[in-house]
Coordinates of C-alpha atoms in Angstrom, one line a residue:
Chain A
M1 CA -14.3 31.5 -18.2
P2 CA -13.1 28.0 -18.7
L3 CA -10.1 27.0 -16.6
E4 CA -7.0 25.9 -18.5
R5 CA -4.5 23.2 -17.4
A6 CA -2.1 25.9 -16.0
D7 CA -5.0 27.4 -13.9
I8 CA -5.7 24.0 -12.4
E9 CA -2.1 23.3 -11.6
N10 CA -1.9 26.7 -9.9
I11 CA -5.0 26.2 -7.9
A12 CA -3.9 22.7 -6.9
H13 CA -0.6 24.2 -5.7
L14 CA -2.3 26.9 -3.7
A15 CA -4.5 24.2 -2.1
R16 CA -1.4 22.0 -1.5
L17 CA -2.7 19.2 -3.7
E18 CA -0.8 17.2 -6.2
L19 CA -3.0 16.0 -9.1
D20 CA -2.3 13.0 -11.3
E21 CA -1.4 14.2 -14.8
A22 CA -4.2 12.1 -16.2
D23 CA -6.8 13.7 -13.9
V24 CA -6.1 17.4 -14.7
A25 CA -8.3 17.5 -17.7
S26 CA -11.3 16.2 -15.9
Y27 CA -10.8 18.6 -13.0
A28 CA -10.5 21.4 -15.5
R29 CA -13.8 20.4 -17.0
H30 CA -15.7 19.9 -13.7
L31 CA -14.3 23.1 -12.1
S32 CA -15.2 25.1 -15.2
D33 CA -18.7 23.7 -15.2
I34 CA -19.1 24.6 -11.5
L35 CA -17.8 28.2 -12.1
A36 CA -20.1 28.6 -15.1
F37 CA -23.0 27.4 -12.9
V38 CA -22.3 29.9 -10.2
E39 CA -22.1 32.7 -12.7
Q40 CA -25.9 32.9 -12.4
L41 CA -25.2 35.0 -9.3
D42 CA -23.9 37.8 -11.4
A43 CA -27.5 38.5 -12.6
A44 CA -28.7 39.2 -9.0
D45 CA -28.8 42.9 -8.1
T46 CA -27.0 43.2 -4.8
A47 CA -25.8 46.8 -5.0
D48 CA -27.5 47.7 -1.7
T49 CA -27.2 44.4 0.0
T50 CA -25.0 43.7 3.0
P51 CA -23.1 40.4 2.8
M52 CA -24.4 37.8 5.2
A53 CA -21.6 36.1 7.1
H54 CA -23.8 34.5 9.8
P55 CA -27.5 33.6 9.4
L56 CA -28.4 35.2 12.8
D57 CA -26.0 38.1 12.3
A58 CA -24.3 37.1 15.5
V59 CA -20.9 38.5 16.4
Q60 CA -18.0 36.6 17.9
R61 CA -18.4 36.0 21.6
L62 CA -15.6 37.0 23.9
R63 CA -14.4 35.3 27.0
P64 CA -12.0 36.2 29.8
D65 CA -8.4 35.4 28.9
E66 CA -8.0 32.6 31.4
V67 CA -6.5 29.2 31.2
S68 CA -9.4 26.7 31.0
E69 CA -7.9 23.6 29.4
S70 CA -5.4 21.2 30.9
D71 CA -2.3 20.1 29.1
R72 CA -3.2 16.9 27.1
R73 CA -0.2 16.9 24.8
E74 CA 0.7 13.2 25.3
H75 CA -2.9 12.2 24.7
F76 CA -3.0 14.2 21.4
Q77 CA 0.4 13.1 20.3
A78 CA -0.5 9.4 20.8
I79 CA -2.4 9.7 17.4
A80 CA 0.3 11.7 15.6
P81 CA 2.2 10.1 12.6
A82 CA 5.6 11.0 14.0
V83 CA 6.7 12.6 17.3
E84 CA 9.9 12.7 19.3
D85 CA 10.5 14.3 22.8
G86 CA 7.0 15.9 22.7
L87 CA 7.6 17.5 19.3
Y88 CA 5.9 16.7 16.0
L89 CA 8.4 15.6 13.4
V90 CA 8.4 16.9 9.8
P91 CA 11.0 16.8 7.1
K92 CA 13.9 19.2 7.7
V93 CA 12.9 22.8 6.9
I94 CA 16.1 24.7 7.7
E95 CA 19.4 23.5 6.4
Chain B
M1 CA -42.5 -5.6 19.9
Q2 CA -41.3 -5.3 16.4
I3 CA -37.8 -4.0 16.8
A4 CA -37.5 -3.0 13.2
S5 CA -40.3 -0.5 13.2
A6 CA -40.2 0.5 16.9
T7 CA -39.9 4.1 17.8
L8 CA -37.6 5.5 20.5
A9 CA -40.7 6.5 22.5
E10 CA -42.0 2.9 22.5
L11 CA -38.6 1.4 23.3
A12 CA -38.1 3.9 26.1
A13 CA -41.5 2.9 27.6
A14 CA -40.6 -0.8 27.3
L15 CA -37.2 -0.3 29.0
R16 CA -38.8 1.6 31.9
A17 CA -41.5 -1.0 32.3
R18 CA -38.7 -3.6 32.3
E19 CA -40.4 -5.5 29.5
L20 CA -37.2 -5.3 27.7
S21 CA -33.6 -4.7 28.9
S22 CA -31.1 -2.5 27.3
D23 CA -28.9 -5.5 26.9
E24 CA -31.6 -7.4 25.0
L25 CA -32.3 -4.4 22.8
T26 CA -28.6 -3.8 22.1
R27 CA -28.0 -7.5 21.2
A28 CA -31.1 -7.4 19.0
Y29 CA -29.7 -4.4 17.0
L30 CA -26.2 -5.9 16.9
G31 CA -27.7 -9.0 15.5
R32 CA -29.6 -7.1 12.8
I33 CA -26.5 -5.2 11.9
E34 CA -24.6 -8.4 11.5
Q35 CA -27.3 -9.8 9.4
H36 CA -28.1 -6.9 7.1
D37 CA -25.2 -4.5 7.1
P38 CA -22.9 -6.5 4.8
R39 CA -25.3 -5.6 2.1
L40 CA -26.3 -2.0 3.2
N41 CA -22.8 -0.8 4.4
S42 CA -24.4 1.7 6.7
F43 CA -21.8 1.4 9.5
V44 CA -18.1 2.2 9.3
T45 CA -17.5 1.0 12.9
V46 CA -19.7 -1.2 15.2
T47 CA -18.8 -0.8 18.8
G48 CA -20.4 -4.0 20.0
E49 CA -18.4 -4.7 23.2
Q50 CA -18.6 -1.1 24.4
A51 CA -22.3 -1.0 23.6
L52 CA -23.0 -4.1 25.7
A53 CA -21.0 -2.6 28.6
Q54 CA -23.0 0.6 28.4
A55 CA -26.2 -1.3 28.1
S56 CA -25.5 -3.3 31.2
A57 CA -24.7 0.0 33.1
A58 CA -28.0 1.4 31.8
D59 CA -29.9 -1.7 33.0
A60 CA -28.4 -1.2 36.5
I61 CA -29.7 2.4 36.5
L62 CA -33.1 1.4 35.2
G63 CA -33.2 -1.5 37.7
R64 CA -33.0 1.1 40.5
G65 CA -35.9 3.0 38.9
E66 CA -33.6 5.8 37.9
G67 CA -32.5 7.3 34.6
G68 CA -34.2 9.4 32.0
P69 CA -36.3 8.7 28.9
L70 CA -33.2 7.9 26.8
T71 CA -31.4 5.6 29.4
G72 CA -30.5 2.4 27.7
I73 CA -31.5 3.5 24.2
P74 CA -29.0 2.4 21.5
L75 CA -28.0 5.1 19.1
A76 CA -25.6 5.4 16.2
H77 CA -23.6 8.5 15.4
K78 CA -22.6 9.8 12.0
D79 CA -18.9 9.3 11.7
I80 CA -18.3 13.0 11.6
F81 CA -18.9 13.3 15.3
C82 CA -15.7 12.8 17.4
T83 CA -16.1 9.9 19.8
D84 CA -13.4 9.5 22.5
G85 CA -11.4 6.4 21.9
V86 CA -13.5 5.3 18.9
L87 CA -12.4 5.5 15.2
T88 CA -13.8 8.7 13.7
T89 CA -13.2 8.7 9.9
C90 CA -15.5 11.3 8.4
G91 CA -15.8 8.9 5.5
S92 CA -12.3 9.7 4.4
R93 CA -9.0 7.9 3.9
M94 CA -7.5 11.0 5.5
L95 CA -9.0 10.0 8.8
A96 CA -9.2 6.2 8.3
N97 CA -6.7 5.8 11.2
F98 CA -8.1 8.6 13.4
T99 CA -9.2 7.6 16.9
A100 CA -10.7 10.8 18.3
P101 CA -9.1 12.0 21.5
Y102 CA -12.3 13.6 22.8
D103 CA -16.1 13.5 22.5
A104 CA -18.1 16.0 20.5
T105 CA -20.5 17.9 22.7
A106 CA -23.5 16.4 20.9
V107 CA -22.2 13.0 21.6
A108 CA -21.3 13.8 25.3
N109 CA -24.9 15.2 25.8
L110 CA -26.5 12.1 24.4
Q111 CA -24.2 9.9 26.4
A112 CA -25.0 11.9 29.6
A113 CA -28.7 11.2 28.8
G114 CA -27.9 7.5 29.1
T115 CA -27.8 6.4 25.5
V116 CA -25.8 3.4 24.3
L117 CA -23.3 3.9 21.4
L118 CA -23.9 1.1 18.8
G119 CA -21.5 2.4 16.3
K120 CA -20.5 5.1 13.7
T121 CA -22.4 5.4 10.4
N122 CA -21.0 5.7 6.9
M123 CA -21.2 9.1 5.1
D124 CA -20.1 11.0 2.1
E125 CA -16.4 12.0 2.5
F126 CA -16.3 15.0 4.8
A127 CA -20.0 15.3 4.3
M128 CA -19.6 16.4 0.7
G129 CA -22.1 14.5 -1.3
S130 CA -25.8 13.8 -1.8
S131 CA -25.7 10.1 -2.5
N132 CA -23.2 8.6 0.0
E133 CA -21.1 7.4 -2.9
T134 CA -18.0 9.6 -2.1
S135 CA -17.3 7.6 1.1
H136 CA -13.8 6.1 1.2
F137 CA -15.6 3.1 2.8
G138 CA -17.9 2.5 -0.2
A139 CA -21.4 3.5 -1.1
V140 CA -24.3 2.8 1.2
R141 CA -27.3 1.1 -0.3
N142 CA -30.9 2.2 0.2
P143 CA -32.9 -0.5 2.0
W144 CA -36.0 0.2 -0.1
D145 CA -34.0 -0.7 -3.3
T146 CA -30.4 -1.7 -2.8
E147 CA -29.5 -0.7 -6.4
R148 CA -30.3 2.9 -5.3
V149 CA -28.6 5.5 -3.2
P150 CA -29.8 6.3 0.3
G151 CA -29.0 10.0 -0.3
G152 CA -26.3 11.9 1.5
S153 CA -24.3 12.9 3.2
S154 CA -25.9 11.2 6.3
G155 CA -26.7 8.2 4.1
G156 CA -25.4 5.6 6.6
S157 CA -27.6 7.0 9.4
A158 CA -30.6 7.2 7.2
A159 CA -30.2 3.6 5.8
A160 CA -29.6 2.2 9.2
V161 CA -32.7 3.8 10.7
A162 CA -34.8 2.9 7.7
A163 CA -33.7 -0.8 7.9
G164 CA -34.3 -0.9 11.7
L165 CA -30.6 -1.5 12.5
V166 CA -31.0 1.2 15.1
A167 CA -34.0 3.3 16.2
A168 CA -32.3 6.7 15.7
A169 CA -29.0 8.2 14.6
T170 CA -27.4 11.6 14.5
G171 CA -26.5 13.4 11.4
T172 CA -25.3 16.7 10.1
D173 CA -26.8 19.0 7.5
T174 CA -24.8 21.6 5.6
G175 CA -27.0 21.7 2.5
G176 CA -29.6 19.0 3.1
S177 CA -27.5 16.2 4.4
I178 CA -30.0 15.1 7.1
R179 CA -33.3 15.9 5.3
Q180 CA -32.5 14.6 1.8
P181 CA -31.4 11.1 2.9
A182 CA -34.3 11.0 5.4
A183 CA -36.6 11.7 2.4
L184 CA -35.0 9.1 0.2
C185 CA -35.0 6.4 2.9
G186 CA -38.6 7.2 4.2
I187 CA -37.7 8.4 7.7
T188 CA -37.9 11.6 9.7
G189 CA -34.9 13.9 9.6
L190 CA -34.5 17.2 11.5
K191 CA -32.0 19.9 10.9
P192 CA -32.2 22.5 13.7
T193 CA -31.6 26.2 13.6
Y194 CA -28.0 27.1 13.0
G195 CA -26.3 27.2 16.4
R196 CA -28.9 25.1 18.2
V197 CA -26.7 22.0 18.4
S198 CA -23.0 22.5 19.3
R199 CA -20.5 22.1 16.5
Y200 CA -17.7 21.3 18.9
G201 CA -16.2 18.0 17.9
M202 CA -18.3 17.8 14.7
I203 CA -15.7 17.8 12.0
A204 CA -16.0 21.1 10.2
F205 CA -17.1 21.3 6.5
A206 CA -18.6 24.7 6.0
S207 CA -18.8 26.4 9.4
S208 CA -21.4 29.0 8.6
L209 CA -23.8 26.3 7.4
D210 CA -23.0 23.1 9.4
Q211 CA -25.6 22.0 11.9
G212 CA -26.0 18.7 13.8
G213 CA -29.4 17.0 14.0
V214 CA -31.2 13.7 14.1
L215 CA -32.6 11.0 11.9
T216 CA -35.5 9.1 13.5
R217 CA -38.6 7.1 12.8
S218 CA -41.0 9.8 14.1
A219 CA -41.2 13.5 14.9
E220 CA -41.9 12.5 18.5
D221 CA -38.5 10.7 18.5
A222 CA -36.8 13.7 17.0
A223 CA -38.2 15.9 19.8
L224 CA -36.9 13.5 22.4
L225 CA -33.5 13.3 20.9
L226 CA -33.1 17.0 20.1
G227 CA -34.0 18.0 23.6
A228 CA -31.1 16.0 24.9
M229 CA -28.6 16.9 22.2
A230 CA -29.2 20.7 21.9
G231 CA -28.1 23.5 24.1
F232 CA -25.5 26.2 24.6
D233 CA -21.9 25.2 24.5
P234 CA -19.2 27.7 25.4
R235 CA -16.8 25.5 23.3
D236 CA -18.6 26.4 20.1
S237 CA -18.3 30.2 19.3
T238 CA -21.5 30.1 17.2
S239 CA -23.5 28.1 19.7
V240 CA -26.7 30.0 20.6
D241 CA -27.3 30.9 24.2
T242 CA -31.0 30.4 24.2
P243 CA -32.8 27.9 26.5
V244 CA -33.9 24.6 24.9
P245 CA -37.7 24.3 25.1
D246 CA -39.5 21.1 26.0
Y247 CA -40.1 19.9 22.5
A248 CA -42.3 17.0 23.7
A249 CA -44.7 19.3 25.5
T250 CA -46.0 21.0 22.4
L251 CA -46.1 17.9 20.1
G252 CA -49.9 17.5 20.5
D253 CA -50.8 21.2 19.9
D254 CA -53.8 21.7 17.6
L255 CA -53.1 22.7 14.0
A256 CA -56.2 24.7 13.6
G257 CA -55.4 28.1 12.1
L258 CA -51.8 27.1 11.2
R259 CA -50.7 28.9 8.1
I260 CA -48.6 26.8 5.7
G261 CA -46.8 28.7 2.9
L262 CA -46.3 26.8 -0.4
P263 CA -43.5 28.5 -2.3
R264 CA -44.5 28.4 -6.0
E265 CA -40.7 27.9 -6.7
Y266 CA -40.8 24.5 -4.9
F267 CA -43.6 23.1 -7.1
G268 CA -44.0 22.6 -10.8
D269 CA -41.7 21.5 -13.6
G270 CA -38.6 20.6 -11.5
V271 CA -40.5 18.1 -9.4
D272 CA -41.1 14.4 -10.5
A273 CA -44.8 13.7 -11.0
G274 CA -44.9 10.9 -8.4
V275 CA -43.2 13.1 -5.8
G276 CA -45.7 16.0 -6.6
T277 CA -48.7 13.7 -6.2
A278 CA -47.5 12.4 -2.8
I279 CA -46.8 16.0 -1.6
E280 CA -50.3 17.2 -2.7
A281 CA -51.9 14.3 -0.7
A282 CA -49.8 15.2 2.4
L283 CA -50.8 18.8 2.1
A284 CA -54.5 17.7 1.9
E285 CA -54.0 15.7 5.1
L286 CA -52.6 18.8 6.8
R287 CA -55.6 20.9 5.7
A288 CA -57.8 18.1 7.1
L289 CA -56.0 18.6 10.4
G290 CA -57.0 22.3 10.4
A291 CA -54.1 24.0 8.6
E292 CA -54.5 26.5 5.9
T293 CA -52.2 26.5 2.9
V294 CA -51.3 29.8 1.2
E295 CA -49.2 30.2 -2.0
I296 CA -46.1 32.3 -1.4
S297 CA -43.0 33.2 -3.3
L298 CA -39.3 32.9 -2.4
P299 CA -38.1 34.7 -5.5
N300 CA -34.4 34.1 -5.1
S301 CA -34.8 30.3 -4.7
H302 CA -33.1 29.6 -8.0
L303 CA -29.9 31.2 -6.6
A304 CA -29.6 29.0 -3.6
V305 CA -27.6 26.2 -5.1
P306 CA -25.1 28.5 -6.9
T307 CA -24.7 30.6 -3.7
Y308 CA -24.0 27.4 -1.7
Y309 CA -21.4 26.2 -4.2
V310 CA -19.4 29.3 -3.6
I311 CA -19.8 29.6 0.2
A312 CA -19.5 25.9 1.1
P313 CA -16.4 25.2 -0.9
A314 CA -14.7 28.5 0.2
E315 CA -15.3 27.5 3.9
C316 CA -14.3 23.9 3.2
S317 CA -11.0 24.9 1.6
A318 CA -10.1 26.9 4.8
N319 CA -11.4 24.2 7.2
L320 CA -9.7 21.3 5.4
A321 CA -6.3 23.1 5.3
R322 CA -5.8 21.6 8.8
F323 CA -5.3 18.1 7.3
D324 CA -1.6 18.3 6.5
G325 CA -0.2 15.0 7.6
V326 CA 1.6 16.5 10.6
R327 CA -0.5 16.1 13.8
Y328 CA -3.0 13.4 13.0
G329 CA -4.6 11.6 10.0
H330 CA -3.0 10.3 6.9
R331 CA 0.7 10.9 6.2
C332 CA 2.4 9.9 2.9
D333 CA 5.5 7.6 3.0
A334 CA 9.0 9.1 2.9
P335 CA 8.3 12.8 2.2
R336 CA 11.1 14.6 0.4
D337 CA 10.4 17.9 2.1
L338 CA 7.6 19.7 3.9
E339 CA 5.8 20.7 0.7
D340 CA 5.9 17.2 -0.5
L341 CA 4.6 16.0 2.8
Y342 CA 1.6 18.4 2.6
K343 CA 0.8 17.7 -1.0
R344 CA 1.1 14.0 -1.1
S345 CA -0.6 13.4 2.3
R346 CA -3.5 15.6 1.1
S347 CA -3.7 14.1 -2.4
E348 CA -3.6 10.5 -1.1
G349 CA -6.0 11.3 1.8
F350 CA -8.8 13.2 -0.1
G351 CA -11.1 11.8 -2.7
P352 CA -12.0 13.5 -6.0
E353 CA -15.2 15.4 -4.8
V354 CA -13.4 16.8 -1.7
K355 CA -10.5 17.9 -4.0
R356 CA -12.9 19.5 -6.4
R357 CA -14.5 21.5 -3.6
I358 CA -11.2 22.5 -2.0
M359 CA -10.0 23.8 -5.4
I360 CA -13.2 25.7 -6.1
G361 CA -13.0 27.3 -2.7
T362 CA -9.3 28.1 -3.1
Y363 CA -10.0 29.7 -6.4
A364 CA -13.0 31.7 -5.1
L365 CA -11.0 33.0 -2.2
S366 CA -7.8 33.7 -4.1
A367 CA -6.5 37.2 -4.7
G368 CA -8.6 39.1 -7.2
Y369 CA -11.6 36.8 -7.1
Y370 CA -12.8 37.2 -3.5
D371 CA -15.2 40.0 -4.2
A372 CA -16.6 38.4 -7.4
Y373 CA -17.3 35.1 -5.8
Y374 CA -17.4 34.9 -2.0
L375 CA -18.6 38.4 -1.2
K376 CA -21.1 38.2 -4.1
A377 CA -22.4 34.9 -2.7
Q378 CA -22.7 36.4 0.8
R379 CA -24.8 39.2 -0.7
V380 CA -27.1 36.8 -2.5
R381 CA -27.3 34.8 0.7
R382 CA -28.8 37.9 2.4
L383 CA -31.4 38.1 -0.4
I384 CA -32.3 34.5 0.2
G385 CA -32.5 35.1 4.0
D386 CA -34.7 38.2 3.3
D387 CA -37.1 36.1 1.2
F388 CA -37.7 33.8 4.2
R389 CA -38.0 36.7 6.6
R390 CA -40.8 38.2 4.5
A391 CA -42.5 34.8 4.1
F392 CA -42.6 34.2 7.8
E393 CA -44.5 37.5 8.3
Q394 CA -47.3 35.8 6.4
V395 CA -47.1 32.1 7.3
D396 CA -46.1 29.9 10.3
V397 CA -44.3 27.2 8.3
I398 CA -43.2 26.6 4.7
A399 CA -43.9 23.2 3.0
G400 CA -42.8 21.5 -0.2
P401 CA -41.0 18.4 -1.4
T402 CA -37.7 17.6 0.4
A403 CA -36.1 16.5 -2.9
P404 CA -37.2 16.8 -6.5
T405 CA -37.0 13.0 -7.1
T406 CA -37.0 9.7 -5.2
A407 CA -33.8 7.8 -4.7
F408 CA -31.7 7.6 -7.8
R409 CA -29.6 4.7 -9.0
L410 CA -26.1 4.1 -7.7
G411 CA -23.6 5.6 -10.2
E412 CA -26.3 7.6 -12.0
R413 CA -25.0 11.0 -11.0
V414 CA -21.4 10.4 -9.9
D415 CA -19.7 11.8 -13.0
D416 CA -21.9 14.9 -13.2
P417 CA -21.3 17.1 -10.2
I418 CA -23.9 19.8 -11.1
T419 CA -26.8 17.3 -11.5
M420 CA -25.7 15.8 -8.1
Y421 CA -25.7 19.3 -6.5
L422 CA -29.2 19.9 -7.8
S423 CA -30.4 17.0 -5.6
D424 CA -30.4 19.5 -2.8
I425 CA -32.3 22.3 -4.6
F426 CA -35.1 22.5 -2.0
T427 CA -32.9 22.0 1.1
I428 CA -30.0 24.3 0.6
A429 CA -31.8 27.6 1.2
A430 CA -32.7 26.7 4.8
N431 CA -29.0 26.3 5.5
L432 CA -28.1 29.6 3.9
A433 CA -30.8 31.3 6.0
G434 CA -29.9 29.3 9.2
L435 CA -33.5 28.0 9.5
P436 CA -34.7 24.7 10.9
G437 CA -36.2 22.1 8.5
V438 CA -37.6 18.7 8.9
S439 CA -38.3 15.9 6.3
L440 CA -41.3 13.7 7.0
P441 CA -42.2 10.4 5.3
A442 CA -45.1 11.4 3.0
G443 CA -45.9 8.4 0.9
F444 CA -44.3 6.6 -2.0
A445 CA -43.8 7.0 -5.7
D446 CA -43.1 3.7 -7.6
G447 CA -42.4 2.0 -4.4
L448 CA -39.8 4.6 -3.3
P449 CA -40.3 6.9 -0.3
V450 CA -41.2 10.6 -0.8
G451 CA -40.3 13.3 1.9
L452 CA -42.4 16.3 2.8
Q453 CA -40.2 19.2 3.9
L454 CA -41.3 21.7 6.5
I455 CA -39.2 24.8 7.1
G456 CA -39.7 27.0 10.1
D457 CA -38.6 30.3 11.4
H458 CA -35.4 30.5 13.5
F459 CA -35.8 28.3 16.7
A460 CA -39.3 27.1 15.6
E461 CA -38.2 23.4 15.9
G462 CA -41.0 22.8 18.4
R463 CA -43.6 24.0 15.8
L464 CA -42.1 21.8 13.0
L465 CA -42.1 18.8 15.3
N466 CA -45.7 19.6 16.4
V467 CA -46.9 19.6 12.8
G468 CA -44.9 16.5 12.1
H469 CA -46.3 14.7 15.0
R470 CA -49.9 15.6 14.2
F471 CA -49.3 14.5 10.6
Q472 CA -47.8 11.2 11.8
Q473 CA -50.8 10.6 14.1
A474 CA -53.0 10.8 11.1
T475 CA -50.8 8.8 8.7
D476 CA -48.6 5.7 8.9
W477 CA -45.9 6.4 6.3
H478 CA -43.4 6.7 9.1
R479 CA -44.2 3.2 10.3
K480 CA -43.3 1.5 6.9
V481 CA -40.3 -0.7 6.9
P482 CA -38.9 -2.3 3.7
Q483 CA -40.1 -5.9 3.5
A484 CA -36.6 -7.5 3.6
Y485 CA -36.0 -5.8 6.9
A486 CA -39.3 -6.0 8.7

């Protein structure tokens, strides 16, 4: 099913991307090609197949709920685009 | 000693015998980088000053007769591995200003082994590409023919090792990103079993597939490096808690009785004639060493690339959601509101291939499509894994070409994503099944290197490196260096 301009705009919004108007058509073409390509999977009989989430079928390891890391806020905030008083700054969210 | 073609093993021996100092070696590589890299573009960052300081510290250790086999050996890391205090870009404008605040475990392990960090290598943006052309820092050129691609995504690491700008480099492999560039550049590239090398500090692309590994001149070098890099890491929840064997100890094992499976799906029409001829000759060499080749079938092979192009984008869309312009990385100028901040920072920070994959993944995971795409792909992934499980009941290793063609021309496939994706047709299945794979230099077709891929069962890295080492004792393809860099 080829994707239309409106589909691309919706997907871009869900992915929090803003596309140049001029590029939408080429994204629509490439994404439609990729989806058509992966449609080959439909032909595979997987009725009795368990999905594989992990190649060794491992499960999530648990650890005791103990503090193991030290506070490195200043170190991490040294590379942030905008901080003030130990907080990350973003445009105003609540009026 | 010829630095350009020297192996880690030879360099390590020379360092320990004090025939060469780490300082001299580091300066020699820095000189070669200065001379050749303006053309190849294989490094994003060269850490010259830091490297010389580390080299001098290594020389002091070696002078006392201390240290291990890697003490004083210069290495380069793919720019996907976080390096404390050093720029870590992942080939993206998004992280063009990102100085990592910590070391990846793989980096820390190799540093603890005494290696010297020479710099960070160029790569496809966020490791998404098979030609190294999606890098924000420009394409890397193949030292065998600078009008051609080195492969990707670890193209910078592959080109740098092939040109002798460094003896070995790290890489990551999500769908072939170590093995395919190793093949196209005529070097050795090992992708270990999923979980063998810690993913901590390795910038995530597709978390159920990503695996760190090495690009080296020889299988022996890969054994040396993997032994130091691998191991359980409590900081990576998918790291495997299994002891790391002594890979060097089994390198020389006899190949008599080794059963090599040749999947009929990896031979035939889809493979360039010159590649096929070189692979046949390599297989004859392995038979002469005592191995037996057996035709096998991996019947779901044709589904590997489509499966990957659901799973990898889905996981990438989730992983790359973290790049939002808030805590680190690129932020747009003067955002109007929070949504504008997210959207413009991401749109300016990511290149077209990364955007394509994020959007495919977002679509595949969106309401109403999850079962049809992601869950379906995970089911087919099981079929592909089962093919290998059955194959390894019959054979010890599986062999075939690493890539269907030799290095292609720069620009040749950039506007055609599907053709580009099919460059990885023989490498992707090993990632889906979590299996180790190695690409070995196996000759040339029209002057361009051909790679022989060996795939092993889970944790059979030692076996793969053993076969690789015996093959390399009988051949000299891995010693070839392009003339302009010899």
